[in-house]
Amino acid sequence: MRKRIGNIGALCAALASSCIAAQTSGVTLYGTVDLGLRHGSGLTAANAAAPGSSHSLGSGIHTTSRWGLRGSEDLGGGAKALFQFESGLNADTGASANASKTFDRASWVGLEGGWGTLALGRQTTTLADAISPVDPLGMRFASFNPSIGVAALSQHGLGIEFGSAGSTSGSYRLDNAIKYTARFGGLTARAMLGTGEVVGKTSALSSRGVGMAYAASGVTLSGAFQTFKDTNQRTLDGATLGAAYQWNTVRLAANAARSDAETAVGKHTVQRVFSAGATWSVTPLFDLTAAYYKVDRTRTGAADDGYGRLVAFAEYKLSRRTKVYAELDNTRWRNGFQGAANKATATGISAGVVHTF
């Protein structure tokens, strides 16, 4: 009997110790699941230009589906140790969004104190950080939003890996990166260094960026510049500058961005994105958002082209964590940007539900 009581006591002590450790480290499991029905005319299920129509159940139409772990430990004296792991999901199939990386969205550890935050690992660039608070759509529909895809280089379409992104299609996040963030009241400053880690080529796949944002009295100003190298040490430069203003129940936002990539000797691709839009909180539970994006592309030896895109969202909050939404979009391609066999105008309509935990 005494032995049994001793074992039970040891088990209780172990459980209590585990609970205390969990509270001390502050580990949180979190995520978002977003699924919606979508019909596209002149678009594939992946929202690429197409000659016909598509019907699909899509993941991430409102908010990118993902799950992650984040935590902190109090080190005393106002200092903390931090970490975050985050992985994208295709919620319609249960597959990872990126088959080559377990945690494709974030994988970093850092320290935080009165002097700021220093993070090391895979993380977003200063361009992505700068666009987030001033995007007219509030970063909705990431795979279709030109602020994310073109301005923040998530889908730059260059077919070259710039920076240690682990991808030839985008440079929204970088591996092997060091980022410092400092906050002074309403002012936030960032500096980032991406170590390319290519043997024998010091600057290959490297990246450097700076960003700054100011928020006070309903006004937000945000901008950044970042430069990236490929394995041949050719350069991609990106810059963005935007503003947002909260006026009672209406939020106005606008942003301008430009990137210039050297794709071969003497050849460049320049892309410009201008965006503007507004969100109206009709009631505390019901929001309407509309945004327009204009994308211009200039390439050496090719005609200038681009597209204009109008996107509208209506969303209703069922609870603090769950909302339903409806979406409409219209894209007008210019000068054959979509490809000769595809429609010059594309439209889409979506409806779905998003839940966060």
Short mmCIF file of C-alpha atoms in Angstrom, two decimals:
data_model
loop_
_atom_site.label_atom_id
_atom_site.label_comp_id
_atom_site.label_asym_id
_atom_site.label_seq_id
_atom_site.Cartn_x
_atom_site.Cartn_y
_atom_site.Cartn_z
CA MET A 1 0.00 0.00 0.00
CA ARG A 2 2.79 2.40 0.95
CA LYS A 3 4.58 1.60 -2.30
CA ARG A 4 1.39 2.28 -4.31
CA ILE A 5 0.83 5.59 -2.51
CA GLY A 6 4.48 6.47 -3.19
CA ASN A 7 4.06 5.76 -6.91
CA ILE A 8 0.89 7.85 -7.07
CA GLY A 9 2.68 10.69 -5.29
CA ALA A 10 5.59 10.52 -7.73
CA LEU A 11 3.20 10.59 -10.68
CA CYS A 12 1.34 13.61 -9.27
CA ALA A 13 4.66 15.38 -8.68
CA ALA A 14 5.73 14.67 -12.26
CA LEU A 15 2.44 15.98 -13.67
CA ALA A 16 2.66 19.08 -11.51
CA SER A 17 6.24 19.65 -12.65
CA SER A 18 5.17 19.29 -16.29
CA CYS A 19 2.33 21.79 -15.82
CA ILE A 20 4.69 24.29 -14.17
CA ALA A 21 7.22 23.82 -17.00
CA ALA A 22 4.51 24.34 -19.62
CA GLN A 23 3.35 27.51 -17.89
CA THR A 24 6.91 28.78 -17.59
CA SER A 25 7.74 28.14 -21.27
CA GLY A 26 4.33 29.41 -22.44
CA VAL A 27 4.03 26.99 -25.38
CA THR A 28 0.94 27.55 -27.52
CA LEU A 29 -0.54 25.35 -30.26
CA TYR A 30 -2.41 27.53 -32.76
CA GLY A 31 -3.75 27.43 -36.28
CA THR A 32 -6.25 28.44 -38.94
CA VAL A 33 -8.47 26.25 -41.11
CA ASP A 34 -10.05 27.94 -44.14
CA LEU A 35 -12.09 26.14 -46.78
CA GLY A 36 -14.37 27.57 -49.46
CA LEU A 37 -16.19 26.65 -52.63
CA ARG A 38 -14.95 28.55 -55.67
CA HIS A 39 -15.96 28.99 -59.30
CA GLY A 40 -13.55 30.64 -61.71
CA SER A 41 -14.07 31.69 -65.31
CA GLY A 42 -10.79 32.07 -67.17
CA LEU A 43 -8.97 30.65 -64.14
CA THR A 44 -7.75 27.24 -63.03
CA ALA A 45 -8.42 25.86 -59.56
CA ALA A 46 -4.98 27.26 -58.65
CA ASN A 47 -6.07 30.70 -60.00
CA ALA A 48 -3.74 30.69 -63.01
CA ALA A 49 -5.03 32.09 -66.33
CA ALA A 50 -6.97 29.50 -68.35
CA PRO A 51 -9.14 29.23 -71.49
CA GLY A 52 -12.09 27.68 -69.61
CA SER A 53 -13.74 27.53 -66.20
CA SER A 54 -13.10 25.63 -62.98
CA HIS A 55 -15.02 24.51 -59.89
CA SER A 56 -13.13 23.67 -56.72
CA LEU A 57 -13.05 23.37 -52.96
CA GLY A 58 -10.14 25.62 -52.06
CA SER A 59 -7.98 26.13 -48.98
CA GLY A 60 -6.84 29.58 -47.92
CA ILE A 61 -9.25 31.79 -49.88
CA HIS A 62 -9.75 34.10 -46.90
CA THR A 63 -6.81 33.22 -44.67
CA THR A 64 -3.98 30.78 -45.35
CA SER A 65 -4.60 27.47 -43.57
CA ARG A 66 -1.75 26.68 -41.19
CA TRP A 67 -0.78 25.29 -37.80
CA GLY A 68 2.08 26.10 -35.52
CA LEU A 69 3.77 26.19 -32.15
CA ARG A 70 5.10 29.30 -30.45
CA GLY A 71 6.41 29.92 -26.99
CA SER A 72 8.44 32.05 -24.66
CA GLU A 73 10.40 31.72 -21.44
CA ASP A 74 10.91 34.52 -18.95
CA LEU A 75 14.65 34.92 -18.42
CA GLY A 76 14.30 37.64 -15.81
CA GLY A 77 15.14 41.31 -15.99
CA GLY A 78 12.56 41.86 -18.73
CA ALA A 79 14.26 39.41 -21.12
CA LYS A 80 12.60 36.47 -22.85
CA ALA A 81 13.57 33.53 -25.06
CA LEU A 82 11.17 33.04 -28.00
CA PHE A 83 10.53 30.45 -30.68
CA GLN A 84 8.04 29.74 -33.47
CA PHE A 85 7.40 26.83 -35.83
CA GLU A 86 4.65 27.19 -38.44
CA SER A 87 3.56 24.99 -41.34
CA GLY A 88 1.14 25.72 -44.18
CA LEU A 89 -1.70 23.27 -44.91
CA ASN A 90 -3.87 22.39 -47.86
CA ALA A 91 -6.92 21.85 -45.69
CA ASP A 92 -8.95 20.38 -48.58
CA THR A 93 -6.58 17.40 -48.86
CA GLY A 94 -4.77 17.37 -45.51
CA ALA A 95 -1.41 17.68 -47.27
CA SER A 96 1.38 20.07 -46.30
CA ALA A 97 1.48 23.21 -48.43
CA ASN A 98 5.20 22.64 -49.02
CA ALA A 99 6.33 19.02 -49.38
CA SER A 100 10.02 19.96 -49.07
CA LYS A 101 9.76 21.68 -45.67
CA THR A 102 8.02 20.57 -42.49
CA PHE A 103 7.79 24.15 -41.22
CA ASP A 104 7.70 26.21 -44.41
CA ARG A 105 6.19 29.38 -42.88
CA ALA A 106 8.37 29.87 -39.81
CA SER A 107 11.20 28.13 -37.99
CA TRP A 108 13.13 30.43 -35.69
CA VAL A 109 14.41 31.05 -32.18
CA GLY A 110 15.25 34.38 -30.62
CA LEU A 111 15.75 36.69 -27.67
CA GLU A 112 13.68 39.70 -26.65
CA GLY A 113 14.32 42.50 -24.21
CA GLY A 114 14.06 46.24 -23.76
CA TRP A 115 16.62 46.55 -26.55
CA GLY A 116 14.37 44.78 -29.11
CA THR A 117 13.98 41.30 -30.62
CA LEU A 118 16.63 39.22 -32.36
CA ALA A 119 15.35 36.19 -34.31
CA LEU A 120 17.40 33.52 -36.12
CA GLY A 121 16.05 31.02 -38.66
CA ARG A 122 13.44 30.87 -41.42
CA GLN A 123 11.26 33.99 -41.33
CA THR A 124 9.50 36.64 -43.42
CA THR A 125 11.44 39.38 -45.20
CA THR A 126 11.27 43.07 -44.38
CA LEU A 127 9.15 43.54 -47.53
CA ALA A 128 6.53 41.07 -46.26
CA ASP A 129 6.56 42.67 -42.81
CA ALA A 130 6.13 46.17 -44.28
CA ILE A 131 3.21 45.29 -46.58
CA SER A 132 1.20 43.41 -43.95
CA PRO A 133 -0.21 46.47 -42.07
CA VAL A 134 -1.05 48.48 -45.23
CA ASP A 135 -2.44 45.87 -47.64
CA PRO A 136 -6.00 46.88 -48.68
CA LEU A 137 -7.24 43.29 -48.28
CA GLY A 138 -5.56 42.78 -44.95
CA MET A 139 -3.46 39.96 -46.49
CA ARG A 140 -6.54 37.93 -47.45
CA PHE A 141 -6.40 35.42 -50.36
CA ALA A 142 -2.60 35.12 -50.27
CA SER A 143 -2.32 33.05 -53.46
CA PHE A 144 -4.33 35.65 -55.43
CA ASN A 145 -3.32 38.91 -53.73
CA PRO A 146 -0.76 40.90 -55.80
CA SER A 147 0.53 42.66 -52.67
CA ILE A 148 1.67 39.29 -51.37
CA GLY A 149 2.54 37.58 -54.64
CA VAL A 150 4.23 40.38 -56.60
CA ALA A 151 5.03 43.22 -54.19
CA ALA A 152 6.26 40.98 -51.34
CA LEU A 153 7.71 38.49 -53.87
CA SER A 154 5.80 35.40 -52.73
CA GLN A 155 5.13 34.58 -56.41
CA HIS A 156 7.63 36.70 -58.32
CA GLY A 157 7.42 34.37 -61.34
CA LEU A 158 11.12 34.72 -62.22
CA GLY A 159 12.01 31.02 -62.09
CA ILE A 160 15.20 31.80 -60.14
CA GLU A 161 15.98 31.38 -56.45
CA PHE A 162 16.80 34.83 -55.07
CA GLY A 163 17.97 34.70 -51.47
CA SER A 164 17.97 31.41 -49.57
CA ALA A 165 14.23 30.99 -50.11
CA GLY A 166 14.30 27.29 -50.90
CA SER A 167 12.18 28.05 -53.98
CA THR A 168 12.58 29.38 -57.52
CA SER A 169 9.08 30.87 -57.51
CA GLY A 170 9.16 33.25 -54.55
CA SER A 171 11.23 35.03 -51.88
CA TYR A 172 8.64 35.90 -49.22
CA ARG A 173 10.51 33.97 -46.53
CA LEU A 174 14.21 33.17 -46.22
CA ASP A 175 16.16 30.34 -44.60
CA ASN A 176 19.28 31.02 -42.53
CA ALA A 177 18.16 34.57 -41.74
CA ILE A 178 18.87 36.96 -38.89
CA LYS A 179 16.34 39.72 -38.16
CA TYR A 180 16.46 42.48 -35.57
CA THR A 181 13.31 44.41 -34.62
CA ALA A 182 13.26 47.47 -32.35
CA ARG A 183 10.19 49.39 -31.15
CA PHE A 184 10.17 52.95 -29.87
CA GLY A 185 6.60 53.93 -29.03
CA GLY A 186 4.72 53.97 -32.34
CA LEU A 187 7.90 53.48 -34.39
CA THR A 188 9.11 50.01 -35.46
CA ALA A 189 12.47 49.49 -37.19
CA ARG A 190 13.74 46.25 -38.75
CA ALA A 191 17.01 45.02 -40.22
CA MET A 192 17.54 41.60 -41.82
CA LEU A 193 20.50 39.59 -43.05
CA GLY A 194 20.10 36.37 -45.02
CA THR A 195 23.23 34.23 -45.11
CA GLY A 196 23.39 32.45 -48.46
CA GLU A 197 25.65 29.64 -47.22
CA VAL A 198 26.88 28.75 -50.71
CA VAL A 199 30.37 27.25 -50.48
CA GLY A 200 32.99 29.43 -52.16
CA LYS A 201 30.52 32.24 -52.99
CA THR A 202 30.21 34.68 -50.12
CA SER A 203 27.30 36.73 -51.47
CA ALA A 204 25.45 34.00 -53.42
CA LEU A 205 21.83 33.59 -52.18
CA SER A 206 22.46 36.26 -49.56
CA SER A 207 20.00 39.02 -48.72
CA ARG A 208 19.92 42.32 -46.83
CA GLY A 209 16.91 44.39 -45.90
CA VAL A 210 15.69 47.28 -43.79
CA GLY A 211 12.18 48.40 -42.91
CA MET A 212 10.37 50.99 -40.85
CA ALA A 213 6.77 51.54 -39.74
CA TYR A 214 4.94 54.15 -37.70
CA ALA A 215 1.49 53.80 -36.15
CA ALA A 216 -0.36 56.39 -34.06
CA SER A 217 -3.80 58.05 -33.88
CA GLY A 218 -5.28 55.73 -36.51
CA VAL A 219 -2.48 56.40 -39.04
CA THR A 220 -0.02 53.71 -40.19
CA LEU A 221 2.96 54.34 -42.46
CA SER A 222 5.11 51.39 -43.54
CA GLY A 223 7.98 50.82 -45.96
CA ALA A 224 10.98 48.60 -46.65
CA PHE A 225 13.82 47.82 -49.04
CA GLN A 226 15.45 44.44 -49.52
CA THR A 227 18.05 43.13 -51.95
CA PHE A 228 18.55 39.45 -52.85
CA LYS A 229 21.26 37.52 -54.71
CA ASP A 230 20.95 34.33 -56.76
CA THR A 231 23.62 31.63 -57.03
CA ASN A 232 25.28 33.58 -59.87
CA GLN A 233 25.23 36.70 -57.66
CA ARG A 234 22.70 38.47 -59.87
CA THR A 235 20.48 40.88 -57.97
CA LEU A 236 16.79 41.31 -57.20
CA ASP A 237 15.92 44.60 -55.48
CA GLY A 238 12.49 45.18 -53.95
CA ALA A 239 10.98 48.28 -52.33
CA THR A 240 7.54 49.10 -50.90
CA LEU A 241 5.83 52.06 -49.23
CA GLY A 242 2.24 52.27 -48.01
CA ALA A 243 -0.20 53.92 -45.64
CA ALA A 244 -3.44 53.06 -43.84
CA TYR A 245 -5.92 55.20 -41.94
CA GLN A 246 -8.65 54.10 -39.55
CA TRP A 247 -11.55 56.57 -39.60
CA ASN A 248 -14.36 55.50 -37.29
CA THR A 249 -15.69 52.27 -38.86
CA VAL A 250 -13.76 52.66 -42.13
CA ARG A 251 -10.17 51.61 -42.83
CA LEU A 252 -8.46 53.07 -45.92
CA ALA A 253 -5.22 51.60 -47.26
CA ALA A 254 -2.88 52.11 -50.22
CA ASN A 255 0.54 50.78 -51.19
CA ALA A 256 3.09 51.11 -53.98
CA ALA A 257 5.88 48.60 -54.63
CA ARG A 258 8.58 48.00 -57.23
CA SER A 259 11.06 45.19 -57.89
CA ASP A 260 13.91 44.95 -60.38
CA ALA A 261 15.47 41.55 -61.09
CA GLU A 262 18.52 40.78 -63.23
CA THR A 263 17.41 37.49 -64.82
CA ALA A 264 20.42 37.10 -67.17
CA VAL A 265 23.38 39.16 -68.28
CA GLY A 266 21.95 42.46 -69.50
CA LYS A 267 18.32 41.33 -68.99
CA HIS A 268 15.95 42.71 -66.35
CA THR A 269 12.37 42.18 -65.24
CA VAL A 270 10.77 45.15 -63.50
CA GLN A 271 7.40 44.74 -61.76
CA ARG A 272 5.32 47.51 -60.19
CA VAL A 273 2.24 47.11 -58.00
CA PHE A 274 -0.15 49.84 -56.89
CA SER A 275 -3.01 48.96 -54.57
CA ALA A 276 -5.84 50.85 -52.86
CA GLY A 277 -8.95 49.82 -50.96
CA ALA A 278 -11.19 50.13 -47.95
CA THR A 279 -12.84 48.04 -45.24
CA TRP A 280 -16.16 49.14 -43.74
CA SER A 281 -17.27 47.57 -40.47
CA VAL A 282 -21.00 47.80 -41.13
CA THR A 283 -21.66 46.30 -37.69
CA PRO A 284 -19.29 44.82 -35.09
CA LEU A 285 -19.99 41.43 -36.71
CA PHE A 286 -20.16 42.30 -40.42
CA ASP A 287 -17.34 43.72 -42.60
CA LEU A 288 -17.17 44.68 -46.27
CA THR A 289 -13.79 45.02 -48.02
CA ALA A 290 -12.97 46.10 -51.58
CA ALA A 291 -9.52 46.50 -53.13
CA TYR A 292 -8.01 47.24 -56.53
CA TYR A 293 -4.54 46.17 -57.68
CA LYS A 294 -2.66 47.34 -60.77
CA VAL A 295 0.36 45.28 -61.82
CA ASP A 296 2.78 46.45 -64.53
CA ARG A 297 5.63 44.32 -65.90
CA THR A 298 8.56 45.41 -68.06
CA ARG A 299 11.03 42.87 -69.47
CA THR A 300 14.12 43.33 -71.58
CA GLY A 301 13.30 42.36 -75.16
CA ALA A 302 9.55 41.91 -74.54
CA ALA A 303 6.47 44.13 -74.71
CA ASP A 304 5.21 45.68 -71.50
CA ASP A 305 2.21 43.92 -69.98
CA GLY A 306 0.32 43.45 -66.72
CA TYR A 307 -3.18 43.28 -65.28
CA GLY A 308 -5.74 44.99 -63.08
CA ARG A 309 -7.54 43.06 -60.34
CA LEU A 310 -10.58 43.96 -58.27
CA VAL A 311 -11.36 41.84 -55.20
CA ALA A 312 -14.24 42.19 -52.74
CA PHE A 313 -14.93 40.33 -49.48
CA ALA A 314 -17.98 40.19 -47.23
CA GLU A 315 -17.48 38.45 -43.90
CA TYR A 316 -19.68 37.73 -40.91
CA LYS A 317 -18.33 36.76 -37.49
CA LEU A 318 -20.18 33.79 -36.00
CA SER A 319 -17.92 33.96 -32.95
CA ARG A 320 -14.54 35.34 -31.91
CA ARG A 321 -12.84 32.47 -33.75
CA THR A 322 -15.20 31.57 -36.60
CA LYS A 323 -16.48 33.57 -39.56
CA VAL A 324 -18.16 32.93 -42.88
CA TYR A 325 -17.28 34.88 -46.01
CA ALA A 326 -18.14 35.51 -49.64
CA GLU A 327 -15.69 36.78 -52.27
CA LEU A 328 -15.88 38.23 -55.79
CA ASP A 329 -13.01 39.06 -58.13
CA ASN A 330 -12.39 40.35 -61.64
CA THR A 331 -9.05 40.34 -63.47
CA ARG A 332 -8.35 42.13 -66.76
CA TRP A 333 -5.08 41.08 -68.37
CA ARG A 334 -3.16 43.56 -70.55
CA ASN A 335 -1.10 42.93 -73.68
CA GLY A 336 -1.31 39.15 -73.48
CA PHE A 337 0.04 38.75 -69.94
CA GLN A 338 -2.25 35.72 -69.50
CA GLY A 339 -0.97 33.84 -72.56
CA ALA A 340 -2.37 33.71 -76.08
CA ALA A 341 -4.71 30.75 -75.50
CA ASN A 342 -6.38 32.18 -72.38
CA LYS A 343 -9.24 34.60 -71.81
CA ALA A 344 -8.45 38.32 -71.60
CA THR A 345 -10.82 38.69 -68.62
CA ALA A 346 -11.20 36.36 -65.66
CA THR A 347 -13.80 36.31 -62.89
CA GLY A 348 -14.23 34.35 -59.69
CA ILE A 349 -16.73 33.84 -56.89
CA SER A 350 -16.12 32.08 -53.58
CA ALA A 351 -17.88 31.33 -50.30
CA GLY A 352 -16.48 29.60 -47.26
CA VAL A 353 -15.75 29.38 -43.56
CA VAL A 354 -12.57 30.11 -41.59
CA HIS A 355 -11.86 28.99 -38.01
CA THR A 356 -8.86 29.88 -35.86
CA PHE A 357 -7.66 28.07 -32.75
#
